[in-house]
CSV table of C-alpha atoms and ligand atoms in Angstrom, one decimal:
chain,number,residue,atom,x,y,z
A,1460,MET,CA,-32.7,-13.9,-19.4
A,1461,PRO,CA,-32.8,-12.5,-15.9
A,1462,GLY,CA,-29.6,-10.9,-14.8
A,1463,LEU,CA,-28.2,-8.8,-12.1
A,1464,VAL,CA,-29.6,-5.5,-10.8
A,1465,THR,CA,-27.7,-3.2,-8.4
A,1466,LEU,CA,-28.0,0.3,-7.0
A,1467,GLY,CA,-25.6,2.8,-5.5
A,1468,GLU,CA,-23.3,5.6,-6.3
A,1469,THR,CA,-20.8,5.7,-9.2
A,1470,MET,CA,-18.3,8.5,-9.1
A,1471,ALA,CA,-15.7,10.1,-11.3
A,1472,VAL,CA,-12.3,8.8,-10.3
A,1473,LEU,CA,-9.1,10.8,-10.6
A,1474,GLY,CA,-6.0,8.6,-10.1
A,1475,SER,CA,-2.3,9.2,-10.1
A,1476,PRO,CA,-0.6,6.8,-12.5
A,1477,ARG,CA,2.7,6.8,-10.4
A,1478,PRO,CA,3.5,6.2,-6.7
A,1479,GLY,CA,4.2,9.3,-4.6
A,1480,PRO,CA,2.3,12.2,-2.9
A,1481,LEU,CA,-0.5,13.3,-5.1
A,1482,ARG,CA,0.6,17.0,-5.0
A,1483,HIS,CA,3.6,15.9,-7.1
A,1484,ALA,CA,1.7,14.0,-9.7
A,1485,PRO,CA,2.2,15.7,-13.1
A,1486,HIS,CA,-1.2,14.6,-14.3
A,1487,LEU,CA,-4.2,12.5,-13.2
A,1488,GLU,CA,-6.0,9.8,-15.1
A,1489,LEU,CA,-9.8,10.1,-15.3
A,1490,SER,CA,-12.1,7.1,-14.9
A,1491,ILE,CA,-15.2,6.1,-13.1
A,1492,GLY,CA,-15.7,3.8,-10.0
A,1493,GLY,CA,-18.4,2.5,-7.8
A,1494,ALA,CA,-18.5,-0.8,-6.0
A,1495,GLU,CA,-22.0,-1.7,-7.4
A,1496,SER,CA,-21.4,-0.6,-11.0
A,1497,ASN,CA,-18.0,-2.4,-10.9
A,1498,VAL,CA,-20.0,-5.6,-10.1
A,1499,ALA,CA,-22.5,-4.9,-12.8
A,1500,ILE,CA,-19.7,-4.4,-15.4
A,1501,GLY,CA,-18.1,-7.7,-14.3
A,1502,VAL,CA,-21.3,-9.7,-14.6
A,1503,ARG,CA,-22.1,-8.1,-18.0
A,1504,ARG,CA,-18.6,-8.9,-19.3
A,1505,LEU,CA,-19.2,-12.5,-18.3
A,1506,GLY,CA,-22.4,-12.6,-20.4
A,1507,HIS,CA,-25.4,-11.9,-18.2
A,1508,PRO,CA,-27.5,-8.8,-18.4
A,1509,ALA,CA,-26.7,-6.2,-15.7
A,1510,ALA,CA,-28.6,-3.0,-14.7
A,1511,TRP,CA,-27.5,-0.1,-12.5
A,1512,ILE,CA,-29.8,2.3,-10.7
A,1513,GLY,CA,-28.3,5.5,-9.3
A,1514,ARG,CA,-28.1,9.3,-9.7
A,1515,VAL,CA,-25.4,11.4,-11.4
A,1516,GLY,CA,-25.2,15.1,-11.7
A,1517,ALA,CA,-26.0,17.1,-14.8
A,1518,ASP,CA,-22.3,17.6,-15.4
A,1519,GLU,CA,-19.4,16.1,-17.5
A,1520,PHE,CA,-18.6,13.6,-14.7
A,1521,GLY,CA,-22.2,12.4,-14.8
A,1522,ALA,CA,-22.1,12.1,-18.6
A,1523,LEU,CA,-18.9,10.1,-18.3
A,1524,VAL,CA,-20.4,7.7,-15.8
A,1525,LEU,CA,-23.4,7.0,-18.0
A,1526,GLU,CA,-21.3,6.8,-21.1
A,1527,ARG,CA,-18.9,4.3,-19.6
A,1528,LEU,CA,-21.7,2.1,-18.2
A,1529,ARG,CA,-23.5,2.2,-21.6
A,1530,ALA,CA,-20.3,1.3,-23.3
A,1531,GLU,CA,-20.0,-1.8,-21.0
A,1532,GLN,CA,-23.6,-2.6,-22.0
A,1533,VAL,CA,-24.9,-2.1,-18.4
A,1534,GLU,CA,-28.5,-1.1,-18.6
A,1535,VAL,CA,-29.0,2.4,-17.1
A,1536,SER,CA,-32.7,2.9,-17.8
A,1537,GLY,CA,-33.2,3.3,-14.0
A,1538,ALA,CA,-30.4,5.9,-13.7
A,1539,LEU,CA,-31.4,9.6,-13.1
A,1540,VAL,CA,-29.6,12.8,-13.9
A,1541,ASP,CA,-30.1,15.2,-10.9
A,1542,PRO,CA,-29.9,18.8,-11.9
A,1543,ASP,CA,-29.4,20.0,-8.3
A,1544,ALA,CA,-26.2,18.2,-7.2
A,1545,PRO,CA,-22.8,17.3,-8.7
A,1546,THR,CA,-21.6,13.8,-9.5
A,1547,GLY,CA,-19.4,12.5,-6.7
A,1548,LEU,CA,-15.6,12.3,-7.1
A,1549,LEU,CA,-13.0,9.9,-5.8
A,1550,VAL,CA,-9.4,10.8,-5.8
A,1551,LYS,CA,-7.0,7.8,-5.7
A,1552,GLU,CA,-3.4,8.4,-4.6
A,1553,GLN,CA,-0.8,5.6,-5.0
A,1554,ARG,CA,1.1,6.9,-2.0
A,1555,THR,CA,3.7,4.0,-2.2
A,1556,PRO,CA,3.8,1.0,-4.5
A,1557,ASP,CA,1.9,-0.9,-1.8
A,1558,VAL,CA,-0.3,1.7,-0.2
A,1559,THR,CA,-3.3,3.4,-1.9
A,1560,ARG,CA,-5.1,6.4,-0.3
A,1561,VAL,CA,-8.6,7.3,-1.3
A,1562,GLN,CA,-10.2,10.8,-0.8
A,1563,TYR,CA,-13.9,11.2,-1.4
A,1564,TYR,CA,-15.7,14.3,-2.5
A,1565,ARG,CA,-19.2,12.9,-2.3
A,1566,THR,CA,-21.0,14.7,0.5
A,1567,GLY,CA,-24.2,16.1,-0.9
A,1568,SER,CA,-23.5,14.5,-4.3
A,1569,ALA,CA,-26.2,13.5,-6.7
A,1570,GLY,CA,-25.5,9.8,-5.9
A,1571,SER,CA,-26.1,10.4,-2.2
A,1572,ARG,CA,-29.6,11.8,-3.0
A,1573,LEU,CA,-30.9,8.5,-4.3
A,1574,CYS,CA,-34.3,7.9,-2.7
A,1575,PRO,CA,-37.1,5.2,-2.5
A,1576,ALA,CA,-39.0,6.9,-5.3
A,1577,ASP,CA,-36.1,6.4,-7.7
A,1578,VAL,CA,-36.3,2.7,-7.0
A,1579,ASP,CA,-40.1,2.7,-7.4
A,1580,ALA,CA,-39.6,4.2,-10.8
A,1581,ALA,CA,-37.4,1.2,-11.8
A,1582,VAL,CA,-39.6,-1.5,-10.2
A,1583,GLY,CA,-39.6,-3.8,-13.2
A,1584,VAL,CA,-35.8,-3.8,-13.5
A,1585,ILE,CA,-35.7,-5.2,-9.9
A,1586,THR,CA,-38.6,-7.6,-10.0
A,1587,GLY,CA,-37.5,-9.1,-13.3
A,1588,ALA,CA,-33.9,-9.7,-12.2
A,1589,GLY,CA,-32.1,-12.9,-11.3
A,1590,VAL,CA,-30.4,-11.3,-8.3
A,1591,LEU,CA,-30.3,-7.9,-6.6
A,1592,HIS,CA,-26.9,-6.9,-5.4
A,1593,ILE,CA,-26.4,-4.2,-2.8
A,1594,THR,CA,-23.5,-3.0,-0.7
A,1595,GLY,CA,-22.9,-1.4,2.7
A,1596,ILE,CA,-21.7,1.8,1.0
A,1597,THR,CA,-25.1,3.0,-0.2
A,1598,PRO,CA,-27.0,2.9,3.1
A,1599,LEU,CA,-24.2,5.1,4.6
A,1600,LEU,CA,-24.5,7.8,2.0
A,1601,SER,CA,-27.6,9.3,3.4
A,1602,PRO,CA,-30.9,8.3,5.1
A,1603,SER,CA,-32.7,8.6,1.7
A,1604,ALA,CA,-30.1,6.3,0.0
A,1605,ALA,CA,-30.6,3.9,2.9
A,1606,GLY,CA,-34.3,4.1,2.3
A,1607,ALA,CA,-33.7,3.4,-1.4
A,1608,VAL,CA,-31.8,0.2,-0.6
A,1609,ALA,CA,-34.5,-0.9,1.8
A,1610,ARG,CA,-37.2,-0.3,-0.8
A,1611,ALA,CA,-35.2,-2.3,-3.4
A,1612,VAL,CA,-34.8,-5.2,-1.0
A,1613,GLU,CA,-38.5,-5.1,-0.2
A,1614,LEU,CA,-39.4,-5.3,-3.9
A,1615,ALA,CA,-36.9,-8.0,-4.6
A,1616,VAL,CA,-38.1,-10.2,-1.7
A,1617,ALA,CA,-41.7,-9.8,-2.7
A,1618,ALA,CA,-40.8,-10.9,-6.3
A,1619,GLU,CA,-38.6,-13.8,-4.9
A,1620,VAL,CA,-35.5,-12.3,-6.3
A,1621,PRO,CA,-32.4,-13.4,-4.3
A,1622,VAL,CA,-30.6,-10.5,-2.5
A,1623,SER,CA,-26.8,-10.3,-2.2
A,1624,LEU,CA,-25.0,-7.8,0.0
A,1625,ASP,CA,-21.3,-7.0,0.1
A,1626,VAL,CA,-20.4,-5.2,3.4
A,1627,ASN,CA,-17.8,-3.0,1.7
A,1628,HIS,CA,-17.3,-0.9,4.9
A,1629,ARG,CA,-15.9,2.6,3.9
A,1630,ALA,CA,-14.9,4.1,7.3
A,1631,ALA,CA,-14.9,7.6,5.8
A,1632,LEU,CA,-18.7,7.3,5.4
A,1633,GLY,CA,-19.4,6.0,8.9
A,1634,GLY,CA,-18.2,3.9,11.8
A,1635,ALA,CA,-19.1,0.4,12.8
A,1636,GLU,CA,-22.2,1.4,14.8
A,1637,LEU,CA,-23.8,3.3,11.9
A,1638,LEU,CA,-22.9,0.4,9.6
A,1639,ARG,CA,-24.6,-2.1,11.9
A,1640,GLU,CA,-27.6,0.1,12.4
A,1641,ARG,CA,-28.2,0.6,8.7
A,1642,LEU,CA,-27.5,-3.0,7.6
A,1643,ALA,CA,-29.4,-4.8,10.5
A,1644,PRO,CA,-32.8,-4.4,8.8
A,1645,LEU,CA,-31.5,-5.9,5.5
A,1646,LEU,CA,-29.7,-8.9,7.0
A,1647,PRO,CA,-32.8,-11.2,7.4
A,1648,HIS,CA,-33.6,-10.8,3.7
A,1649,LEU,CA,-30.2,-11.8,2.3
A,1650,SER,CA,-29.4,-15.0,0.3
A,1651,HIS,CA,-25.7,-14.1,0.0
A,1652,LEU,CA,-23.5,-12.1,2.3
A,1653,PHE,CA,-20.0,-11.1,1.2
A,1654,GLY,CA,-17.4,-9.5,3.4
A,1655,GLY,CA,-13.7,-9.3,4.2
A,1656,GLU,CA,-12.6,-11.0,7.4
A,1657,GLU,CA,-12.5,-7.8,9.4
A,1658,GLU,CA,-15.8,-6.5,8.0
A,1659,LEU,CA,-17.7,-9.6,9.1
A,1660,LEU,CA,-16.4,-9.3,12.6
A,1661,LEU,CA,-17.4,-5.6,12.6
A,1662,LEU,CA,-20.8,-6.3,11.3
A,1663,ALA,CA,-21.4,-9.2,13.7
A,1664,ASP,CA,-19.8,-7.2,16.6
A,1665,ALA,CA,-17.7,-10.3,17.2
A,1666,THR,CA,-14.0,-10.9,18.0
A,1667,ASP,CA,-13.6,-14.2,16.1
A,1668,GLU,CA,-14.8,-15.7,12.9
A,1669,PRO,CA,-16.8,-18.7,14.3
A,1670,SER,CA,-18.8,-16.2,16.5
A,1671,ALA,CA,-19.4,-13.9,13.6
A,1672,VAL,CA,-20.5,-16.8,11.3
A,1673,ALA,CA,-22.9,-18.0,14.0
A,1674,ARG,CA,-24.3,-14.5,14.5
A,1675,LEU,CA,-24.7,-13.7,10.8
A,1676,GLY,CA,-26.7,-16.8,10.4
A,1677,GLY,CA,-25.6,-19.0,7.5
A,1678,PRO,CA,-24.4,-22.4,8.7
A,1679,GLY,CA,-26.5,-24.9,10.6
A,1680,GLY,CA,-29.3,-24.8,8.1
A,1681,SER,CA,-30.7,-21.9,10.1
A,1682,GLY,CA,-32.1,-20.2,6.9
A,1683,GLY,CA,-29.5,-17.5,7.0
A,1684,PRO,CA,-27.5,-16.3,4.0
A,1685,GLU,CA,-24.6,-18.1,2.3
A,1686,LEU,CA,-21.7,-16.4,3.9
A,1687,VAL,CA,-18.7,-15.6,1.6
A,1688,VAL,CA,-15.4,-14.5,3.3
A,1689,LYS,CA,-12.9,-12.6,1.1
A,1690,ARG,CA,-9.4,-13.2,2.3
A,1691,GLY,CA,-7.3,-11.1,-0.2
A,1692,ALA,CA,-4.2,-12.8,-1.4
A,1693,ARG,CA,-5.1,-15.8,0.8
A,1694,GLY,CA,-8.2,-16.6,-1.3
A,1695,ALA,CA,-11.8,-17.0,0.0
A,1696,SER,CA,-14.2,-19.2,1.9
A,1697,VAL,CA,-17.9,-20.0,1.8
A,1698,TYR,CA,-20.0,-21.1,4.7
A,1699,PRO,CA,-22.9,-22.6,2.8
A,1700,ALA,CA,-26.5,-21.8,4.0
A,1701,ASP,CA,-27.3,-25.5,4.2
A,1702,GLY,CA,-24.9,-26.0,7.1
A,1703,ASN,CA,-22.3,-27.9,5.1
A,1704,PRO,CA,-18.8,-27.3,6.2
A,1705,GLU,CA,-16.7,-24.2,5.2
A,1706,LEU,CA,-15.3,-24.5,1.7
A,1707,HIS,CA,-12.0,-22.7,1.1
A,1708,ARG,CA,-10.2,-21.9,-2.1
A,1709,ALA,CA,-6.7,-20.4,-2.4
A,1710,ALA,CA,-6.1,-17.3,-4.4
A,1711,VAL,CA,-5.0,-17.6,-8.0
A,1712,PRO,CA,-1.3,-16.5,-8.1
A,1713,VAL,CA,-0.8,-13.4,-10.1
A,1714,ARG,CA,1.4,-10.3,-10.2
A,1715,ALA,CA,-0.7,-7.9,-8.1
A,1716,LEU,CA,-0.6,-4.2,-9.0
A,1717,ASP,CA,-3.7,-2.8,-7.3
A,1718,PRO,CA,-6.0,-4.5,-4.8
A,1719,VAL,CA,-8.8,-2.0,-5.2
A,1720,GLY,CA,-11.8,-3.5,-7.0
A,1721,ALA,CA,-10.7,-7.1,-6.3
A,1722,GLY,CA,-13.7,-7.6,-4.0
A,1723,ASP,CA,-16.2,-6.3,-6.7
A,1724,ALA,CA,-14.7,-8.5,-9.4
A,1725,PHE,CA,-14.8,-11.5,-7.0
A,1726,VAL,CA,-18.5,-10.8,-6.3
A,1727,ALA,CA,-19.1,-10.4,-10.0
A,1728,GLY,CA,-17.6,-13.9,-10.6
A,1729,TYR,CA,-19.6,-15.4,-7.8
A,1730,LEU,CA,-22.9,-14.0,-8.8
A,1731,THR,CA,-22.3,-14.8,-12.5
A,1732,ALA,CA,-21.9,-18.5,-11.5
A,1733,LEU,CA,-25.0,-18.2,-9.4
A,1734,LEU,CA,-26.9,-16.9,-12.5
A,1735,ASP,CA,-25.4,-19.7,-14.5
A,1736,GLY,CA,-27.0,-22.1,-12.0
A,1737,ALA,CA,-23.6,-23.4,-10.9
A,1738,PRO,CA,-23.0,-25.1,-7.5
A,1739,VAL,CA,-21.2,-23.4,-4.6
A,1740,ALA,CA,-17.7,-24.8,-5.4
A,1741,GLU,CA,-17.9,-23.5,-9.0
A,1742,ARG,CA,-19.2,-20.1,-7.7
A,1743,LEU,CA,-16.1,-19.9,-5.5
A,1744,ARG,CA,-13.7,-21.0,-8.3
A,1745,LEU,CA,-15.0,-18.4,-10.7
A,1746,ALA,CA,-15.0,-15.7,-8.0
A,1747,CYS,CA,-11.3,-16.3,-7.1
A,1748,LEU,CA,-10.4,-16.2,-10.8
A,1749,THR,CA,-12.2,-12.9,-11.5
A,1750,GLY,CA,-10.9,-11.4,-8.2
A,1751,ALA,CA,-7.3,-12.3,-9.3
A,1752,PHE,CA,-7.9,-10.6,-12.7
A,1753,ALA,CA,-8.8,-7.4,-11.0
A,1754,VAL,CA,-5.6,-7.0,-9.0
A,1755,THR,CA,-3.5,-7.2,-12.2
A,1756,VAL,CA,-4.7,-3.8,-13.4
A,1757,PRO,CA,-4.4,-0.4,-11.7
A,1758,ASN,CA,-8.0,0.5,-12.2
A,1759,ASP,CA,-11.0,-0.5,-10.1
A,1760,TRP,CA,-12.9,-2.4,-12.8
A,1761,SER,CA,-11.3,-2.3,-16.2
A,1762,GLY,CA,-9.3,-5.5,-15.7
A,1763,GLN,CA,-12.4,-7.7,-15.3
A,1764,PRO,CA,-12.4,-10.6,-17.8
A,1765,THR,CA,-14.8,-11.7,-20.5
A,1766,ARG,CA,-15.7,-15.4,-20.6
A,1767,ASP,CA,-13.2,-16.1,-23.3
A,1768,GLU,CA,-10.4,-14.5,-21.4
A,1769,LEU,CA,-10.8,-16.6,-18.3
A,1770,GLY,CA,-7.9,-18.9,-19.2
A,1771,LEU,CA,-5.4,-16.1,-19.6
A,1772,LEU,CA,-4.0,-16.3,-16.0
A,1773,ASP,CA,-2.7,-19.8,-16.9
A,1774,ALA,CA,-0.3,-18.4,-19.5
A,1775,GLU,CA,3.4,-18.1,-18.6
A,1776,ALA,CA,4.9,-14.7,-17.9
A,1777,GLY,CA,6.1,-13.2,-21.2
A,1778,THR,CA,3.4,-14.9,-23.3
A,1779,THR,CA,2.4,-13.1,-26.4
A,1780,LEU,CA,-0.9,-14.3,-28.0
A,1781,ARG,CA,-1.1,-13.7,-31.8
B,2401,LIG,P1,-11.9,-6.5,-1.1
B,2401,LIG,O1,-11.5,-5.8,-2.4
B,2401,LIG,O2,-13.4,-6.5,-0.9
B,2401,LIG,O3,-11.1,-6.1,0.1
B,2401,LIG,P2,-10.2,-8.8,-1.3
B,2401,LIG,O4,-9.0,-8.0,-1.3
B,2401,LIG,O5,-10.3,-9.9,-0.2
B,2401,LIG,O6,-11.6,-8.0,-1.3
B,2401,LIG,O7,-10.2,-9.6,-2.7
B,2401,LIG,C1,-11.3,-10.3,-3.1
B,2401,LIG,C2,-10.8,-11.6,-3.7
B,2401,LIG,O8,-9.9,-11.3,-4.8
B,2401,LIG,C3,-10.0,-12.5,-2.8
B,2401,LIG,O9,-10.8,-13.3,-2.0
B,2401,LIG,C4,-9.1,-13.3,-3.8
B,2401,LIG,O10,-9.9,-14.4,-4.3
B,2401,LIG,C5,-8.9,-12.3,-4.9
B,2401,LIG,N1,-7.6,-11.6,-4.6
B,2401,LIG,C6,-7.4,-10.5,-3.9
B,2401,LIG,N2,-6.1,-10.1,-3.9
B,2401,LIG,C7,-5.4,-11.0,-4.6
B,2401,LIG,C8,-4.1,-11.3,-5.0
B,2401,LIG,N3,-3.1,-10.5,-4.5
B,2401,LIG,N4,-3.8,-12.3,-5.8
B,2401,LIG,C9,-4.8,-13.1,-6.2
B,2401,LIG,N5,-6.1,-13.0,-5.9
B,2401,LIG,C10,-6.4,-12.0,-5.1
B,2402,LIG,O1,-14.7,-1.4,-4.5
B,2402,LIG,C1,-13.9,-0.5,-5.2
B,2402,LIG,C2,-14.6,0.8,-4.8
B,2402,LIG,O2,-13.9,1.3,-3.6
B,2402,LIG,C3,-14.5,1.9,-5.8
B,2402,LIG,O3,-14.7,1.6,-7.1
B,2402,LIG,C4,-15.3,3.1,-5.4
B,2402,LIG,O4,-17.5,2.5,-4.6
B,2402,LIG,C5,-16.4,3.0,-4.3
B,2402,LIG,C6,-16.1,3.5,-3.0
B,2402,LIG,O5,-17.1,3.9,-2.4
B,2402,LIG,O6,-15.0,3.5,-2.5
């Protein structure tokens, strides 16, 4: 069964379990995180195969990344251990109950040394997939990582594998101009383009959504990608590629603890429904549901649901299931 393949950097994550300045945290919790592998985990939990391509260092953090992904049954045959660079690190500070600050230690990391040859070594994983998912993070890591993404897209397009991109702009990695420059060559090849409201304006260099939508191509049957706009606690919308009108869905009401990772869980739900062969309204429904699951847990990916958990958000507060 063809599933999802993705590539990017997965880091060790150190997170403070309580709000407040990090320097006062008595201890930190160790986990992993990476937008692309978060999506792979979400799709895998929902029952489709998922593979991750990337580099980790020959260190404990690298071993942790591979161990966690394997434990989630994400295929890592295309992952490499780089003896010459460390695994990247992300430190997550819950500065206030409502504001999270993220600090990266990833310059020169193993993940940022991903290159086109790494992708060529995993060619079958890409050409045999049902969808290739990429993000705007990887091309900003380094020119070689940008080349790896371009190569993956080239292979996918030649094999008629649909390509999905989540803008995922991380300002610490580069500004709007660099983002546009690195993503521009990929845009004509996309079947699905995901982004937050601000990210789509940034990518399109537009000041309002209708202009951004027109520039990014989807509607009007112009052959552009299906454009999916993530609107946080206000839900999400799709501008279908066939020119049909925008479809909106409200968010699923939940007690939100941590918004980080919601976008990845949302994309995982959307692409799972795509792999299921479901129509656009169902893709959006499942995406809003999986996005809502993610915000209920203070970790980037661990709250993502399995298929048989999808009904849990309907339960009343205080429910105990025995
Ligand atoms: P990103 O993490 O990429 O910034 P969003 O914050 O927009 O993405 O979240 C992605 C999706 O997750 C939203 O479109 C929505 O469906 C769902 N979501 C996000 N925040 C909440 C929330 N507070 N309550 C319920 N659903 C949410
Ligand atoms: O989307 C959640 C991600 O921000 C996180 O898991 C780590 O990939 C990551 C990044 O670059 O911030």
